[in-house]
PDB file of C-alpha atoms in Angstrom:
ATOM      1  CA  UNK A   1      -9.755  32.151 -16.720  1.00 83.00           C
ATOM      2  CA  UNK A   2     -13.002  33.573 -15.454  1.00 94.00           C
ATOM      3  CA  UNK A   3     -14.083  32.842 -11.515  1.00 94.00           C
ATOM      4  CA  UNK A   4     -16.665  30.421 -12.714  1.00 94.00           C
ATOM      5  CA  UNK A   5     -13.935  28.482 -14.550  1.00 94.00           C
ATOM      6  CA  UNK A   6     -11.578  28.282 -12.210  1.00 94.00           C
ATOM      7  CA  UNK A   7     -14.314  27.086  -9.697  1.00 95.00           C
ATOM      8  CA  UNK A   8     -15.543  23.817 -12.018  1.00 96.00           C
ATOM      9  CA  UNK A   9     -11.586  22.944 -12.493  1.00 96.00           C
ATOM     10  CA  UNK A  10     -11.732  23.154  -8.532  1.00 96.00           C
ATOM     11  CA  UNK A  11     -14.594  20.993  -8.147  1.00 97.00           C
ATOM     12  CA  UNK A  12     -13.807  18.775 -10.870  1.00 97.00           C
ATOM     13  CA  UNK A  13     -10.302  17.972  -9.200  1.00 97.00           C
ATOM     14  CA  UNK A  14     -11.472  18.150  -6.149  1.00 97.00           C
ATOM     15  CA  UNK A  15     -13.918  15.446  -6.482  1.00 97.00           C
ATOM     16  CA  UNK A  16     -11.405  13.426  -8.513  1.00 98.00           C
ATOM     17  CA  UNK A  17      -8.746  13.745  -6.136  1.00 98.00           C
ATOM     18  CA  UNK A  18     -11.460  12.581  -3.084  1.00 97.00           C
ATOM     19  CA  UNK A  19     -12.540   9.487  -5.482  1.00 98.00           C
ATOM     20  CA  UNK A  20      -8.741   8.571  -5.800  1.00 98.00           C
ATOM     21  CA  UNK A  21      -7.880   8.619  -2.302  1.00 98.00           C
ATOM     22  CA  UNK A  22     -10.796   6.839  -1.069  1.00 98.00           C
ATOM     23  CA  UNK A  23     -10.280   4.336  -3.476  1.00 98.00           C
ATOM     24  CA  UNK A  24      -6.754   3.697  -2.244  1.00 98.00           C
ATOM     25  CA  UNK A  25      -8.472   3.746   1.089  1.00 98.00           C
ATOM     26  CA  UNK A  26     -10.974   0.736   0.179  1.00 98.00           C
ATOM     27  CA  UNK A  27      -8.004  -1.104  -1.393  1.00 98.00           C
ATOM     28  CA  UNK A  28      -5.720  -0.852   2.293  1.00 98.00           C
ATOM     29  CA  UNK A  29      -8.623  -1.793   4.447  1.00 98.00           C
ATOM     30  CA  UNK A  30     -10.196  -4.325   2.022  1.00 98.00           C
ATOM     31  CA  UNK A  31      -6.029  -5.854   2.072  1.00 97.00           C
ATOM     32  CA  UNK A  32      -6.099  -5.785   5.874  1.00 98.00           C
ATOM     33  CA  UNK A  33      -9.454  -7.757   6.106  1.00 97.00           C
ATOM     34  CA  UNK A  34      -8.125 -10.642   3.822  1.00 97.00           C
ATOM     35  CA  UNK A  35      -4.947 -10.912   5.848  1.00 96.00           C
ATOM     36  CA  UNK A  36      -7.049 -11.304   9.211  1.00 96.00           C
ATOM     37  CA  UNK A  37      -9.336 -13.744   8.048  1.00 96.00           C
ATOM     38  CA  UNK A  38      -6.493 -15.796   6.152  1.00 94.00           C
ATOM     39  CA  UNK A  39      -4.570 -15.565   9.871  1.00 94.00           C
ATOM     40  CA  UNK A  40      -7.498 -17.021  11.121  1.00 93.00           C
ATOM     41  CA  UNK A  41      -8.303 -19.353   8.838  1.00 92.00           C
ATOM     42  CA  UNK A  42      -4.521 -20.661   9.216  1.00 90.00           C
ATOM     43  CA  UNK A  43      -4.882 -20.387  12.801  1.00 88.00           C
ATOM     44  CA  UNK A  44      -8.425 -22.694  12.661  1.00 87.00           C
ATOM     45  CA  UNK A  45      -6.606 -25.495  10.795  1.00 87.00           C
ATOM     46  CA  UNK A  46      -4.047 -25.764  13.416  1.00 83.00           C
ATOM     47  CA  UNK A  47      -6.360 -26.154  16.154  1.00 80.00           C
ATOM     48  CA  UNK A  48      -7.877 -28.998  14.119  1.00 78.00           C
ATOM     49  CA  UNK A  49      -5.153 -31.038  13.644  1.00 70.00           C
TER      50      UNK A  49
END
């Protein structure tokens, strides 16, 4: 494999691997958010009855 080669399979997985993970990222904060508002939501109701 020449140095240019090996550099695109770098990038290319490199860029993959950064999409991946900060996709998993979204997903755990995005999870968090809907638990806090549902708490609060739950928490709302209570006060209201």
């Amino acid at each position: 494999m020449t140095e240019v080669q090996n550099f695109m399979l770098v990038v290319c997985f490199g860029s993959t691997m950064g999409f991946l993970i900060a996709s998993v990222g979204m997903m755990v904060a995005d999870g968090i958010h809907r638990l806090k508002e549902k708490r609060r939501k739950k928490k709302e109701q209570k006060k209201e009855e």
